[in-house]
Short mmCIF file of C-alpha atoms and ligand atoms in Angstrom, two decimals:
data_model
loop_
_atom_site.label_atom_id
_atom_site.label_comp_id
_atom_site.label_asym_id
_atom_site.label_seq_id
_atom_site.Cartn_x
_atom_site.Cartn_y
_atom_site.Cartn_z
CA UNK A 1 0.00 0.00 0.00
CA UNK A 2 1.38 3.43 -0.94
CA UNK A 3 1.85 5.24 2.40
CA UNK A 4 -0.41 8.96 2.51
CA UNK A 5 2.12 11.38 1.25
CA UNK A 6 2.35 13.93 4.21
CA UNK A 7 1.40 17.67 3.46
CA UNK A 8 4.84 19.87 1.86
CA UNK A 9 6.73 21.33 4.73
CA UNK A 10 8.15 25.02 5.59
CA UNK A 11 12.14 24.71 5.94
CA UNK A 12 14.04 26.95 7.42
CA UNK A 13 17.27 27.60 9.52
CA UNK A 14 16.63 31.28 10.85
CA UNK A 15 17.53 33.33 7.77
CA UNK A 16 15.63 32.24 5.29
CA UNK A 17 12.35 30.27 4.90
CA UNK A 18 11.37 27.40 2.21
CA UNK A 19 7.18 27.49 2.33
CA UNK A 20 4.75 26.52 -0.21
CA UNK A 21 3.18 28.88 -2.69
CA UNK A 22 0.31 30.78 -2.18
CA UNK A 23 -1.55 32.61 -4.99
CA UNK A 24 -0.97 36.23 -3.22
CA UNK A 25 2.87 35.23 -4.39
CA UNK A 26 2.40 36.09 -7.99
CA UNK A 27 2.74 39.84 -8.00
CA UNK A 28 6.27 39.36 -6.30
CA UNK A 29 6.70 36.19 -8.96
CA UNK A 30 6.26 38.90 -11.40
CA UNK A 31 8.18 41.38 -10.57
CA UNK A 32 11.26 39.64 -9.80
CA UNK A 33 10.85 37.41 -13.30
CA UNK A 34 11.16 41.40 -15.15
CA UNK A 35 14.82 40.20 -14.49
CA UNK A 36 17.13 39.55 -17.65
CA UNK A 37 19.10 37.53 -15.89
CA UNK A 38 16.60 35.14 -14.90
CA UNK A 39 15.38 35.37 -18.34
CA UNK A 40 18.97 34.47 -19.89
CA UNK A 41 19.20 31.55 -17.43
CA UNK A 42 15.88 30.00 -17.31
CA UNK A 43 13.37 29.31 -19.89
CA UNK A 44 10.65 31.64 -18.47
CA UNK A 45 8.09 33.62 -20.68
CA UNK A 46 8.90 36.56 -22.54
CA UNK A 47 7.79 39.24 -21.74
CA UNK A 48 7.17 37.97 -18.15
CA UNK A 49 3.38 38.66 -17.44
CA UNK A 50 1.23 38.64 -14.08
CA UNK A 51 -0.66 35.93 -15.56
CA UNK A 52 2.53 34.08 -15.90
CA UNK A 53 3.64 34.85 -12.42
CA UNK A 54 -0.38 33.47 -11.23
CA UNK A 55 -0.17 30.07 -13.43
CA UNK A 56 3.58 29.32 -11.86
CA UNK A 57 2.44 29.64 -8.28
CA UNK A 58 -0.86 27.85 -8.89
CA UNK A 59 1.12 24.96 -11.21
CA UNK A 60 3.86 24.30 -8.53
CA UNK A 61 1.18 24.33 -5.11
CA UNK A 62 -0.77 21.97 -7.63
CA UNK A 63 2.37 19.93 -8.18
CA UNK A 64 3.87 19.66 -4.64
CA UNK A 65 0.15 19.13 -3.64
CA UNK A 66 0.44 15.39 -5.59
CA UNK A 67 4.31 15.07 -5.24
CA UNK A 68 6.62 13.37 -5.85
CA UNK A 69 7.93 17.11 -6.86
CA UNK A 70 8.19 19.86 -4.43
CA UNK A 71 8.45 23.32 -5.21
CA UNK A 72 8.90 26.06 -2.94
CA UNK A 73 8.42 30.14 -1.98
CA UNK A 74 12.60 31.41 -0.59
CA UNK A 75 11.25 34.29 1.67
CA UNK A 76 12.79 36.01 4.38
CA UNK A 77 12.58 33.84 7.66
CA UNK A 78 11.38 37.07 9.62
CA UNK A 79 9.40 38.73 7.40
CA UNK A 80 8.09 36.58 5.26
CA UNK A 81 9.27 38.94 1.40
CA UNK A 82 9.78 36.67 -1.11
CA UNK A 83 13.46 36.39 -1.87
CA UNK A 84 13.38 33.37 -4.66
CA UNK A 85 12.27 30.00 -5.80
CA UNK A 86 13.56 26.32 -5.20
CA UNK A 87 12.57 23.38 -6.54
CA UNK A 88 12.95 19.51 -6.89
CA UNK A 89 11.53 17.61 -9.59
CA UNK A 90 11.51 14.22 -8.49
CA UNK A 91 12.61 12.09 -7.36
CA UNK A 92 12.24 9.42 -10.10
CA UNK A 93 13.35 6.54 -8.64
CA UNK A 94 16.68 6.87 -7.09
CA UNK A 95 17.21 10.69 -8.63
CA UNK A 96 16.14 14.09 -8.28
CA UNK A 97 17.21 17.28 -9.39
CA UNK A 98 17.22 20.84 -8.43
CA UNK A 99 16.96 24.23 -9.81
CA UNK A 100 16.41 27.70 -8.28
CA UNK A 101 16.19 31.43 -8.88
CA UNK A 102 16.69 34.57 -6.71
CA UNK A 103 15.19 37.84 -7.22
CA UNK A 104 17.95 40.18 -8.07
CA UNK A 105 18.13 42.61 -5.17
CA UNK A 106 18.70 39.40 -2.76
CA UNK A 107 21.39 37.91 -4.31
CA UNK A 108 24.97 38.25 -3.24
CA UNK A 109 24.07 37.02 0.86
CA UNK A 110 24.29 33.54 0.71
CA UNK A 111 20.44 32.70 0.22
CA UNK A 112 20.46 30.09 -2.95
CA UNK A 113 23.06 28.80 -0.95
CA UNK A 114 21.10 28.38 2.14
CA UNK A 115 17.93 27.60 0.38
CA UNK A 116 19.90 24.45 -1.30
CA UNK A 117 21.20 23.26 1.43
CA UNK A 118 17.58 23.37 3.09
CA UNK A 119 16.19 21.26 0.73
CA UNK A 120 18.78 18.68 0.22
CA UNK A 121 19.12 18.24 4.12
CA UNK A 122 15.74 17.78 3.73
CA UNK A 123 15.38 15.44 0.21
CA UNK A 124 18.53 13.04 2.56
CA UNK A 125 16.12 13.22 5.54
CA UNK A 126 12.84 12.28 3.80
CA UNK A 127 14.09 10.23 0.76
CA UNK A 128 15.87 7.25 -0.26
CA UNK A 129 17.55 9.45 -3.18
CA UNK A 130 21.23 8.44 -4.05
CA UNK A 131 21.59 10.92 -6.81
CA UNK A 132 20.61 14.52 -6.67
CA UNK A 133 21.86 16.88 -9.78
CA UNK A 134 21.88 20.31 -10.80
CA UNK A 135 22.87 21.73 -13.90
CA UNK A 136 23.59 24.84 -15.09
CA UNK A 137 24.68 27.41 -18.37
CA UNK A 138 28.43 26.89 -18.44
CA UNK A 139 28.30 30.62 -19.01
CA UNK A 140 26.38 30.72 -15.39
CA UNK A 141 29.58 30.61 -12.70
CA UNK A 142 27.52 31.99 -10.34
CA UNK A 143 25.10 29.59 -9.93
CA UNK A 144 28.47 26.99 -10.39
CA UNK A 145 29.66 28.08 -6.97
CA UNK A 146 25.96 28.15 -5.45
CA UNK A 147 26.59 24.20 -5.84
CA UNK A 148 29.67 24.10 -4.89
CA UNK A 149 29.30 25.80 -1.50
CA UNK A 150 26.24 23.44 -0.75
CA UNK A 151 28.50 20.46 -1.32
CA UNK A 152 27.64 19.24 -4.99
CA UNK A 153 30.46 18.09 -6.99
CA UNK A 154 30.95 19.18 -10.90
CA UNK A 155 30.79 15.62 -12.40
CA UNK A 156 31.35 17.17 -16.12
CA UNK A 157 30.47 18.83 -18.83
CA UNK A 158 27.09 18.29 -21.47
CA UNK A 159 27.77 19.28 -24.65
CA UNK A 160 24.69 21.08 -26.67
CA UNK A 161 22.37 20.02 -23.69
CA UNK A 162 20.09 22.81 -23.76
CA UNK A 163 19.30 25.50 -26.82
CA UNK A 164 18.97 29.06 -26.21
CA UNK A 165 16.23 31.32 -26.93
CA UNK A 166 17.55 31.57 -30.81
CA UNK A 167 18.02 28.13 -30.42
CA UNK A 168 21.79 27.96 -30.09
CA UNK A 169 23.00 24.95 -28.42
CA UNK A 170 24.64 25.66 -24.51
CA UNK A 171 26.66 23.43 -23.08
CA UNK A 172 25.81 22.09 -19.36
CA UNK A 173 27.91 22.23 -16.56
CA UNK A 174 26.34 19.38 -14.65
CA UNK A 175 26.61 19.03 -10.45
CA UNK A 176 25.68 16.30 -8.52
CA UNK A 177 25.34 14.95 -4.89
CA UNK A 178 26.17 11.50 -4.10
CA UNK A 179 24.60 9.45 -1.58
CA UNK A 180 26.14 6.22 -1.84
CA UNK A 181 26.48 3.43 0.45
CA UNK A 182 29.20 3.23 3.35
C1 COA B 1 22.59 32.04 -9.39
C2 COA B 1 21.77 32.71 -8.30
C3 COA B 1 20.62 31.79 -7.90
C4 COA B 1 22.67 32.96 -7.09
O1 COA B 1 21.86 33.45 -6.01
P1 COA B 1 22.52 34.10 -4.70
O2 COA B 1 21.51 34.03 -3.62
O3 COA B 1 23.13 35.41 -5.02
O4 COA B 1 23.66 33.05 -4.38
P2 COA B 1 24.49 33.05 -3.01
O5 COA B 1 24.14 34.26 -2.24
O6 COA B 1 24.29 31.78 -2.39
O7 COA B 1 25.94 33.29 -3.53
C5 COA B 1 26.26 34.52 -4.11
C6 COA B 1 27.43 35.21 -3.44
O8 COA B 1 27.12 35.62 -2.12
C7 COA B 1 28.28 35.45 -1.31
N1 COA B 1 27.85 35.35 0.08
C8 COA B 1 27.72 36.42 0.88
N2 COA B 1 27.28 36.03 2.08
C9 COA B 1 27.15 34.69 2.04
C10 COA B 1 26.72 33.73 2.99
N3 COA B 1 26.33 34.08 4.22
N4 COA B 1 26.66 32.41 2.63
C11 COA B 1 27.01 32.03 1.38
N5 COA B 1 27.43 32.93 0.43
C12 COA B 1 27.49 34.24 0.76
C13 COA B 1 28.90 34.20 -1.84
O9 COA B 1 30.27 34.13 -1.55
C14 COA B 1 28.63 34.30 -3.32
O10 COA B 1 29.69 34.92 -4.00
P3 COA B 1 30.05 34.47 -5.50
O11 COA B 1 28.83 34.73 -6.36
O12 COA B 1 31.20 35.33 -5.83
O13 COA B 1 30.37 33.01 -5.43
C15 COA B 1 21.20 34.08 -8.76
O14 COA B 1 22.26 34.87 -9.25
C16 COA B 1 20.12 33.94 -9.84
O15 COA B 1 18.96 33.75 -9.53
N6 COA B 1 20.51 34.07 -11.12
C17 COA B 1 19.55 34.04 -12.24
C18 COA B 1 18.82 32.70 -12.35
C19 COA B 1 19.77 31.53 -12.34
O16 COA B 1 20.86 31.59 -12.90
N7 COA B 1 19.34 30.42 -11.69
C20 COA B 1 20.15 29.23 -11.66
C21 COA B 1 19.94 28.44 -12.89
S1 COA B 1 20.97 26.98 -12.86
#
């Protein structure tokens, strides 16, 4: 018998806070996704509308509602202003992987960082996942050392994994995060 899948958690470790999405969400989802640099590193919609902003917060409660995928609301841990998004799709048997954004006047303190860390603590704690990945843009070093600092490992490179907007091929830096056994 499939055991009840228990409701999505809220994560946190003082600074920052992982919580489910709640449609009153999207106006902040919209603003921070008027980014370019979200835009070059994610394949959001362009132009970015509030619409957009409503369907991803409804699509991802939906989602993390029925599992096994969780996606979650970064906000401040003491006052509750979104700061970003976090999410794991997965996990499909043994794997899951991660991907994130933070709204551009919160980056630079540590909170993808944190935010990572938060869920894979939490993926280890609640899952019998041996692989979790991350990928990103080769061209995206930033988000490189995001995975680095939360303990990933770069296991190599994809070539033409992903195609840009004018459908140009990027390579993949891939990152993963063994769990294997002792
Ligand atoms: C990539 C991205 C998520 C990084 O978010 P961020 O919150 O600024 O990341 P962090 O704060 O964890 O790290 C950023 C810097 O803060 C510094 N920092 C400051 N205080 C810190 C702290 N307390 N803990 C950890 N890092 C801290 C880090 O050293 C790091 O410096 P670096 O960029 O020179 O390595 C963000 O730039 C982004 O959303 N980009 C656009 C979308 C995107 O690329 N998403 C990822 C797709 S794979």
């Amino acid at each position: 018998m499939t055991e009840p899948r228990s409701p999505q958690p809220t994560l946190t470790d003082g600074v920052i806070t992982l919580r489910p999405w709640r449609p009153d969400d999207a106006q902040a989802v919209f603003e921070a996704c008027q980014d370019p640099e979200i835009a070059r590193f994610i394949p959001i919609p362009q132009p970015y509308r509030l619409e957009d902003g409503a369907w991803f917060v409804a699509h991802a409660a939906e989602e993390s509602a029925a599992g096994p995928s969780a996606h979650f609301a970064i906000v401040d841990a003491l006052t509750d202003r979104l700061l970003g998004s976090i999410s794991r799709h997965g996990p499909n048997g043994h794997r899951a992987m991660i991907g994130y954004w933070v709204a551009a006047e919160a980056r630079g303190r540590g909170v993808a960082t944190r935010a990572v860390r938060l869920l894979v603590d939490w993926t280890m704690a609640t899952t019998d996942v041996i692989r979790l990945e991350l990928y990103t843009d080769v061209a995206n070093e930033r988000s490189g050392r995001v995975a680095l600092r939360a303990g990933f490992e770069l296991e190599g490179i994809r070539r033409a994994w992903d195609l840009d907007r004018a459908g140009r091929p990027i390579d993949a830096a891939f990152y993963v995060l063994l769990r294997l056994p002792g």
